[in-house]
Short mmCIF file of C-alpha atoms and ligand atoms in Angstrom, two decimals:
data_model
loop_
_atom_site.label_atom_id
_atom_site.label_comp_id
_atom_site.label_asym_id
_atom_site.label_seq_id
_atom_site.Cartn_x
_atom_site.Cartn_y
_atom_site.Cartn_z
CA MET A 1 -14.91 -2.32 18.40
CA ASP A 2 -14.47 1.33 17.42
CA TRP A 3 -12.10 1.80 14.51
CA HIS A 4 -12.92 5.31 13.31
CA VAL A 5 -9.80 7.13 12.08
CA ASP A 6 -10.05 10.91 12.05
CA GLU A 7 -9.38 12.70 8.77
CA ASP A 8 -7.15 15.22 10.57
CA ILE A 9 -3.76 13.51 10.86
CA ARG A 10 -2.77 15.76 13.77
CA VAL A 11 -5.42 14.28 16.05
CA ALA A 12 -6.15 10.91 14.42
CA GLU A 13 -5.65 7.67 16.29
CA GLY A 14 -4.68 4.66 14.20
CA LEU A 15 -6.64 1.43 13.87
CA PRO A 16 -6.86 -0.49 17.14
CA ALA A 17 -4.52 -3.47 17.58
CA SER A 18 -7.53 -5.77 17.61
CA THR A 19 -8.18 -5.05 13.92
CA PHE A 20 -4.87 -6.84 13.24
CA THR A 21 -5.67 -9.89 15.36
CA ASP A 22 -9.42 -10.38 15.25
CA ARG A 23 -10.83 -13.11 12.98
CA ALA A 24 -14.20 -11.43 12.64
CA PHE A 25 -12.49 -8.25 11.45
CA LEU A 26 -10.55 -10.27 8.88
CA ASP A 27 -13.82 -11.82 7.65
CA ARG A 28 -15.21 -8.35 7.33
CA GLU A 29 -12.22 -7.21 5.26
CA LEU A 30 -12.61 -10.21 2.98
CA GLU A 31 -16.29 -9.43 2.46
CA THR A 32 -15.79 -5.72 1.81
CA MET A 33 -12.63 -4.30 0.22
CA PHE A 34 -11.37 -7.66 -1.03
CA ARG A 35 -14.65 -8.19 -2.86
CA THR A 36 -14.64 -4.83 -4.59
CA SER A 37 -10.96 -4.05 -5.28
CA TRP A 38 -8.77 -5.13 -8.16
CA LEU A 39 -6.49 -7.91 -6.92
CA VAL A 40 -3.43 -9.50 -8.50
CA VAL A 41 -4.08 -13.16 -9.29
CA PRO A 42 -1.48 -15.37 -7.61
CA GLU A 43 0.36 -17.89 -9.74
CA ARG A 44 -0.64 -21.52 -9.83
CA GLY A 45 1.88 -23.70 -8.05
CA ASP A 46 1.96 -26.40 -10.74
CA ASP A 47 3.08 -24.41 -13.78
CA PRO A 48 6.13 -22.12 -13.73
CA ARG A 49 5.00 -20.06 -16.74
CA PRO A 50 3.34 -16.68 -16.19
CA LEU A 51 -0.46 -16.99 -16.17
CA ASP A 52 -0.91 -15.01 -19.38
CA GLU A 53 1.20 -17.61 -21.19
CA GLN A 54 -0.80 -20.49 -19.71
CA VAL A 55 -4.02 -19.13 -21.19
CA ALA A 56 -2.60 -17.67 -24.40
CA ALA A 57 -4.16 -20.26 -26.75
CA ARG A 58 -7.78 -20.02 -27.90
CA GLY A 59 -10.09 -22.03 -25.65
CA SER A 60 -7.46 -22.70 -22.97
CA ARG A 61 -8.40 -22.58 -19.31
CA VAL A 62 -6.72 -22.98 -15.92
CA PRO A 63 -8.10 -23.22 -12.39
CA ILE A 64 -6.93 -20.50 -9.99
CA THR A 65 -7.62 -19.62 -6.39
CA MET A 66 -8.34 -16.08 -5.32
CA LEU A 67 -8.55 -15.58 -1.57
CA HIS A 68 -9.77 -19.14 -1.07
CA ARG A 69 -12.36 -18.84 -3.80
CA PRO A 70 -12.05 -21.38 -6.62
CA LEU A 71 -12.15 -19.59 -9.98
CA TYR A 72 -10.86 -20.29 -13.45
CA LEU A 73 -9.43 -18.25 -16.28
CA GLN A 74 -10.71 -18.95 -19.78
CA ARG A 75 -9.45 -17.68 -23.14
CA GLY A 76 -12.25 -17.21 -25.67
CA TRP A 77 -12.82 -19.73 -28.45
CA ASP A 78 -14.57 -17.38 -30.86
CA ASP A 79 -12.69 -14.32 -29.69
CA ASP A 80 -9.37 -13.63 -28.00
CA LYS A 81 -10.84 -12.29 -24.79
CA LEU A 82 -9.67 -13.47 -21.38
CA ARG A 83 -12.53 -14.20 -18.98
CA ALA A 84 -12.79 -15.35 -15.38
CA PHE A 85 -15.55 -17.48 -13.85
CA PRO A 86 -16.31 -19.14 -10.53
CA ASN A 87 -15.01 -22.70 -10.70
CA THR A 88 -18.30 -23.98 -9.36
CA CYS A 89 -20.88 -25.79 -11.47
CA THR A 90 -24.31 -24.15 -11.44
CA HIS A 91 -25.98 -27.56 -11.13
CA ALA A 92 -24.72 -29.02 -7.86
CA TRP A 93 -21.47 -27.08 -7.28
CA TYR A 94 -18.83 -29.52 -8.45
CA PRO A 95 -15.60 -27.83 -9.64
CA LEU A 96 -15.69 -27.38 -13.41
CA VAL A 97 -12.00 -27.09 -14.21
CA LEU A 98 -9.84 -29.63 -12.42
CA GLY A 99 -6.62 -28.91 -14.32
CA ALA A 100 -5.40 -27.00 -17.35
CA SER A 101 -7.45 -27.92 -20.43
CA ARG A 102 -8.49 -26.57 -23.79
CA GLY A 103 -11.50 -26.80 -26.08
CA PRO A 104 -14.69 -25.10 -27.25
CA THR A 105 -16.85 -26.63 -24.50
CA LEU A 106 -16.42 -27.39 -20.87
CA VAL A 107 -18.18 -30.46 -19.47
CA CYS A 108 -18.75 -30.84 -15.76
CA ALA A 109 -17.32 -34.12 -14.50
CA GLN A 110 -20.10 -34.77 -11.97
CA HIS A 111 -23.29 -34.85 -14.11
CA GLY A 112 -22.20 -33.66 -17.54
CA ARG A 113 -23.51 -30.06 -17.70
CA ARG A 114 -21.92 -28.26 -20.67
CA PHE A 115 -20.78 -24.66 -20.93
CA ASP A 116 -19.17 -22.66 -23.72
CA CYS A 117 -16.01 -20.55 -23.37
CA GLU A 118 -18.15 -17.53 -22.49
CA GLY A 119 -19.61 -19.34 -19.48
CA LYS A 120 -22.97 -19.85 -21.14
CA PHE A 121 -24.99 -22.97 -20.32
CA ILE A 122 -25.25 -25.14 -23.45
CA SER A 123 -27.01 -28.35 -22.44
CA GLN A 124 -27.48 -31.09 -19.90
CA GLN A 125 -29.26 -34.38 -20.42
CA GLY A 126 -32.21 -35.24 -18.19
CA PHE A 127 -33.70 -31.73 -18.15
CA GLY A 128 -35.99 -32.14 -21.21
CA SER A 129 -39.21 -31.90 -19.22
CA ALA A 130 -38.09 -29.19 -16.79
CA PRO A 131 -40.02 -25.92 -17.27
CA ASN A 132 -38.31 -22.55 -17.01
CA PHE A 133 -34.96 -24.06 -17.86
CA PRO A 134 -32.22 -23.02 -18.28
CA ARG A 135 -32.47 -19.92 -16.15
CA PRO A 136 -29.90 -17.09 -16.51
CA CYS A 137 -28.23 -18.34 -13.31
CA ASP A 138 -27.57 -21.71 -14.95
CA SER A 139 -24.89 -19.91 -16.91
CA LEU A 140 -21.71 -18.82 -15.14
CA GLN A 141 -21.27 -15.33 -13.78
CA SER A 142 -18.39 -13.63 -15.53
CA LEU A 143 -15.97 -11.71 -13.30
CA PRO A 144 -13.85 -8.74 -14.45
CA VAL A 145 -10.31 -9.84 -15.32
CA GLU A 146 -7.55 -7.92 -17.08
CA THR A 147 -3.87 -8.29 -17.76
CA TRP A 148 -1.64 -5.35 -17.07
CA ARG A 149 2.11 -5.55 -17.69
CA ARG A 150 2.04 -9.35 -17.62
CA LEU A 151 0.06 -9.52 -14.37
CA ALA A 152 -3.46 -10.89 -14.28
CA TRP A 153 -5.86 -8.90 -12.08
CA ILE A 154 -9.33 -9.94 -11.01
CA ASN A 155 -12.18 -8.12 -9.35
CA LEU A 156 -14.77 -10.21 -7.50
CA ASP A 157 -17.34 -7.47 -8.06
CA PRO A 158 -19.02 -8.12 -11.45
CA ALA A 159 -19.88 -4.40 -11.68
CA ALA A 160 -16.35 -3.12 -11.01
CA ALA A 161 -14.99 -0.14 -12.96
CA PRO A 162 -12.17 -1.05 -15.38
CA LEU A 163 -8.70 -1.68 -13.96
CA GLY A 164 -7.39 1.24 -16.04
CA GLU A 165 -9.25 3.62 -13.74
CA ALA A 166 -7.56 2.19 -10.65
CA LEU A 167 -4.17 2.40 -12.37
CA ARG A 168 -4.60 5.70 -14.21
CA GLU A 169 -1.95 7.62 -12.25
CA VAL A 170 0.41 4.63 -12.30
CA ASP A 171 0.15 4.44 -16.09
CA ALA A 172 0.75 8.18 -16.40
CA SER A 173 3.97 7.90 -14.40
CA LEU A 174 5.17 5.01 -16.58
CA ALA A 175 4.22 6.45 -19.95
CA LYS A 176 7.85 6.87 -21.07
CA MET A 177 9.25 3.72 -19.47
CA PRO A 178 10.11 0.72 -21.66
CA ALA A 179 8.02 -2.42 -21.26
CA MET A 180 9.31 -5.15 -18.94
CA PRO A 181 9.63 -8.14 -21.18
CA GLU A 182 11.08 -10.70 -18.87
CA ARG A 183 9.81 -12.28 -15.69
CA MET A 184 12.77 -13.37 -13.60
CA SER A 185 11.04 -14.96 -10.64
CA ALA A 186 7.74 -15.71 -8.94
CA GLU A 187 7.69 -16.66 -5.29
CA ILE A 188 5.01 -17.27 -2.69
CA ARG A 189 5.70 -17.64 1.01
CA ASP A 190 3.73 -17.29 4.22
CA VAL A 191 5.20 -14.69 6.55
CA ALA A 192 4.40 -13.43 10.03
CA GLY A 193 2.09 -10.50 10.55
CA ASN A 194 -1.39 -9.43 9.50
CA TRP A 195 -1.64 -8.39 5.84
CA LYS A 196 -2.32 -4.78 6.92
CA GLN A 197 1.01 -4.64 8.72
CA HIS A 198 2.73 -5.36 5.41
CA SER A 199 0.77 -2.75 3.47
CA TRP A 200 1.30 -0.24 6.27
CA ASN A 201 5.02 -0.99 6.46
CA PHE A 202 5.30 -0.42 2.73
CA LEU A 203 3.68 2.99 3.17
CA ASP A 204 5.74 3.89 6.23
CA GLN A 205 8.40 6.35 5.21
CA PHE A 206 9.16 7.10 8.88
CA HIS A 207 10.84 3.76 9.58
CA ILE A 208 13.41 4.03 6.77
CA GLY A 209 15.84 6.15 8.78
CA PHE A 210 15.65 3.65 11.65
CA VAL A 211 15.01 0.12 10.40
CA HIS A 212 16.95 0.69 7.16
CA ARG A 213 19.44 3.09 8.70
CA ALA A 214 22.87 4.20 7.60
CA PRO A 215 25.59 3.12 7.35
CA GLY A 216 24.94 0.48 4.77
CA GLY A 217 21.14 0.68 4.80
CA LEU A 218 18.59 2.04 2.37
CA ALA A 219 18.87 5.39 4.17
CA ASP A 220 22.40 5.58 2.73
CA ALA A 221 21.43 4.78 -0.84
CA ILE A 222 18.72 7.43 -1.03
CA ASP A 223 18.57 11.16 -0.32
CA LEU A 224 15.98 10.83 2.43
CA ALA A 225 15.44 14.60 2.63
CA THR A 226 13.96 14.53 -0.90
CA TYR A 227 11.38 11.79 -0.11
CA GLN A 228 7.96 12.51 -1.62
CA THR A 229 4.59 10.97 -0.83
CA GLU A 230 1.73 11.55 -3.26
CA LEU A 231 -1.81 10.44 -2.42
CA HIS A 232 -3.86 9.65 -5.54
CA GLY A 233 -7.31 8.33 -4.62
CA ASN A 234 -6.90 4.55 -4.22
CA ALA A 235 -3.16 4.67 -4.95
CA VAL A 236 -0.10 6.18 -3.28
CA LEU A 237 3.23 7.00 -4.88
CA GLN A 238 6.40 7.34 -2.86
CA TRP A 239 9.61 8.38 -4.58
CA VAL A 240 13.02 9.75 -3.70
CA TYR A 241 16.26 10.79 -5.36
CA ALA A 242 19.24 8.42 -5.28
CA ARG A 243 22.35 9.43 -3.34
CA ASP A 244 24.41 8.35 -6.35
CA ALA A 245 22.96 9.45 -9.69
CA ALA A 246 24.25 6.20 -11.26
CA ASP A 247 21.61 4.33 -9.22
CA GLY A 248 18.77 6.51 -10.54
CA PHE A 249 16.44 6.35 -13.52
CA ASP A 250 17.41 7.72 -16.87
CA PRO A 251 15.38 10.99 -16.81
CA ALA A 252 14.16 10.26 -20.33
CA TRP A 253 12.07 7.42 -18.84
CA LEU A 254 10.15 9.63 -16.42
CA PRO A 255 7.69 12.49 -16.81
CA GLU A 256 8.85 16.08 -16.32
CA ARG A 257 7.75 16.38 -12.71
CA PHE A 258 10.45 13.90 -11.62
CA HIS A 259 13.27 15.83 -13.30
CA ASP A 260 15.69 17.69 -11.07
CA PRO A 261 17.50 20.85 -12.19
CA LYS A 262 20.43 19.80 -9.97
CA GLY A 263 20.77 16.52 -11.88
CA ARG A 264 19.65 14.19 -9.14
CA ARG A 265 17.93 11.03 -10.37
CA VAL A 266 14.95 9.10 -9.05
CA PHE A 267 15.96 5.96 -7.10
CA ALA A 268 12.58 4.22 -7.35
CA LEU A 269 8.88 4.73 -7.91
CA TRP A 270 7.12 2.86 -5.13
CA TRP A 271 3.43 2.58 -6.04
CA PHE A 272 0.83 1.14 -3.71
CA ILE A 273 -2.62 0.13 -4.95
CA PHE A 274 -5.23 -0.24 -2.24
CA PRO A 275 -5.60 -2.58 -0.50
CA ASN A 276 -2.59 -4.88 -0.96
CA VAL A 277 -0.46 -4.44 -4.08
CA ALA A 278 2.97 -2.78 -4.20
CA LEU A 279 4.53 -2.05 -7.60
CA ASN A 280 8.18 -1.14 -7.16
CA PHE A 281 9.80 0.32 -10.25
CA TYR A 282 13.59 0.52 -10.24
CA PRO A 283 16.11 1.22 -13.00
CA TRP A 284 16.65 -2.58 -13.06
CA GLY A 285 12.96 -3.46 -13.46
CA LEU A 286 9.80 -4.10 -11.49
CA SER A 287 9.27 -5.92 -8.22
CA VAL A 288 5.65 -6.70 -7.38
CA ASN A 289 4.61 -7.51 -3.83
CA VAL A 290 1.12 -8.71 -2.98
CA TYR A 291 0.12 -9.03 0.67
CA GLN A 292 -2.66 -11.59 0.66
CA PRO A 293 -4.81 -12.22 3.71
CA ILE A 294 -5.20 -15.86 4.76
CA ALA A 295 -8.71 -16.77 5.94
CA ASP A 296 -8.91 -17.51 9.67
CA ARG A 297 -5.27 -16.52 10.13
CA PRO A 298 -5.12 -12.81 10.94
CA ASP A 299 -1.55 -13.23 12.21
CA ALA A 300 -0.04 -14.33 8.88
CA THR A 301 0.22 -13.10 5.31
CA ARG A 302 0.72 -14.87 2.03
CA PHE A 303 3.47 -12.85 0.43
CA VAL A 304 3.45 -13.07 -3.36
CA TRP A 305 6.50 -11.67 -5.09
CA TYR A 306 7.31 -11.26 -8.78
CA GLN A 307 10.29 -9.70 -10.46
CA PHE A 308 10.48 -8.43 -14.01
CA ALA A 309 13.78 -7.32 -15.51
CA LEU A 310 14.20 -4.23 -17.61
CA ASP A 311 17.98 -4.31 -17.60
CA ARG A 312 19.48 -7.73 -16.91
CA GLU A 313 22.86 -6.39 -15.80
CA LYS A 314 21.33 -4.03 -13.30
CA HIS A 315 18.88 -6.70 -12.18
CA ALA A 316 21.87 -8.86 -11.21
CA GLU A 317 23.14 -5.95 -9.09
CA ARG A 318 19.88 -5.18 -7.34
CA ASP A 319 21.04 -6.49 -3.96
CA ARG A 320 24.27 -4.50 -3.99
CA ARG A 321 22.98 -1.21 -5.39
CA TRP A 322 19.27 -1.20 -4.53
CA LEU A 323 19.60 -3.39 -1.41
CA SER A 324 16.63 -5.57 -2.35
CA SER A 325 17.27 -8.60 -0.11
CA GLN A 326 18.58 -6.55 2.79
CA VAL A 327 15.54 -4.25 2.93
CA ASP A 328 13.25 -7.25 2.60
CA ALA A 329 14.94 -9.11 5.49
CA GLU A 330 14.93 -6.01 7.71
CA ASP A 331 11.21 -5.52 7.08
CA VAL A 332 10.33 -9.16 7.74
CA ASP A 333 12.16 -8.97 11.05
CA ALA A 334 10.55 -5.66 12.09
CA LEU A 335 7.09 -6.99 11.23
CA ALA A 336 7.59 -10.10 13.34
CA GLN A 337 8.58 -7.88 16.28
CA VAL A 338 5.49 -5.70 15.83
CA SER A 339 3.29 -8.80 15.67
CA ARG A 340 4.35 -9.70 19.20
CA GLY A 341 3.54 -6.18 20.43
CA LEU A 342 0.14 -6.25 18.78
CA ARG A 343 -0.88 -9.32 20.74
CA SER A 344 0.64 -8.20 24.03
CA GLY A 345 -2.54 -6.73 25.45
CA PHE A 346 -0.60 -3.51 26.00
CA ALA A 347 -0.92 -1.94 22.55
CA PRO A 348 -2.83 1.38 22.68
CA ARG A 349 -4.10 3.04 19.53
CA GLY A 350 -1.16 4.89 17.98
CA ARG A 351 -0.86 8.43 16.64
CA PHE A 352 0.69 9.65 13.38
CA ALA A 353 3.63 12.04 13.02
CA PRO A 354 2.04 14.65 10.75
CA GLU A 355 5.40 15.37 9.09
CA HIS A 356 6.24 11.78 8.17
CA GLU A 357 3.19 9.57 8.19
CA GLN A 358 0.67 10.91 5.67
CA ALA A 359 0.61 7.62 3.78
CA SER A 360 0.22 5.51 6.94
CA HIS A 361 -2.67 7.73 8.03
CA TRP A 362 -4.22 7.47 4.57
CA PHE A 363 -4.05 3.66 4.76
CA HIS A 364 -5.63 3.39 8.22
CA ARG A 365 -8.39 5.73 7.12
CA ALA A 366 -8.99 3.82 3.92
CA ILE A 367 -9.37 0.57 5.87
CA ALA A 368 -11.73 2.11 8.42
CA HIS A 369 -13.81 3.50 5.58
CA ALA A 370 -13.82 0.30 3.53
CA VAL A 371 -15.08 -2.01 6.30
CA ARG A 372 -17.88 0.29 7.43
S1 LIG B 401 -22.48 -30.51 -10.53
FE1 LIG B 401 -21.93 -30.09 -12.54
S2 LIG B 401 -23.33 -31.22 -13.67
FE2 LIG B 401 -23.93 -31.60 -11.66
FE1 LIG B 402 10.91 -1.13 5.21
#
């Protein structure tokens, strides 16, 4: 399969349809970009509290699953640091953390191997006469984990650069914005379409005037002619002025470059972090979308969705003024339609409109590069 995407948008062909349907390609994605990128940790189904609250107390730990890999989060006992480890015993691979628990040591339930809160092997009976024991690999490998604005992020690459580097431009754009204290909802559902379709759709400015058309659509609520796309390394920012200034950000919350001498106000900052996180900042708060691949199911996506309120009154009006549910429903429908086309056997490689699809082109190129 050839999936090269030319750097010149005017001549580039997009990823072939097979990259959205092929299981081997999905495996490849999971073993490349999903092993080296910062990923938002999905919530655990059995506790409604945000993850950072669940592991707030010294020595507390919870099992989590990241792209089918069993892991656990552990708060330090001697320090306040949050750590992440594989939830797999180094002796004979039994899961170490079966449910939320707390304490200075962790004891494996299969043969009693003990670890401290830093993942270090402490002891196991029966090994007194074993030479060269314990080895470094009898301790647990620590994985980079960080919390950012109440979201836990993990990187499966132990040598990953800090999350702050991946989010540098995002942080700069938010420097004057108040913190989002309150999480209003957390939702997980499986939806149709390969995960890349969802990321691509998020980056696709071109469809707004059609799928979200006026009257009554997003194209009415925004001043589409002022739409901006900024490519920043592994992140993309899309933003636009609101048709009605009352629906825009207070300019005091945004850096100078978003200010408009004519008084127009920014409707939203739509940030995308490669490969699958969308951070949508609105005057009402933050909506986070994560498009998680599902192993062996290239035709479906686990859609993880969080909302944080900045202004409760405006949050209650988000469907009427910012069209949250409507845009979401229109996208879900469009993606299901595209999924059928992808599998039709009649889907040629597409081209990109150089005037409207810089972000889509950037995404296809980033994927082609990442799986090499
Ligand atoms: S598998 Fe954990 S002690 Fe044997
Ligand atoms: Fe859309």
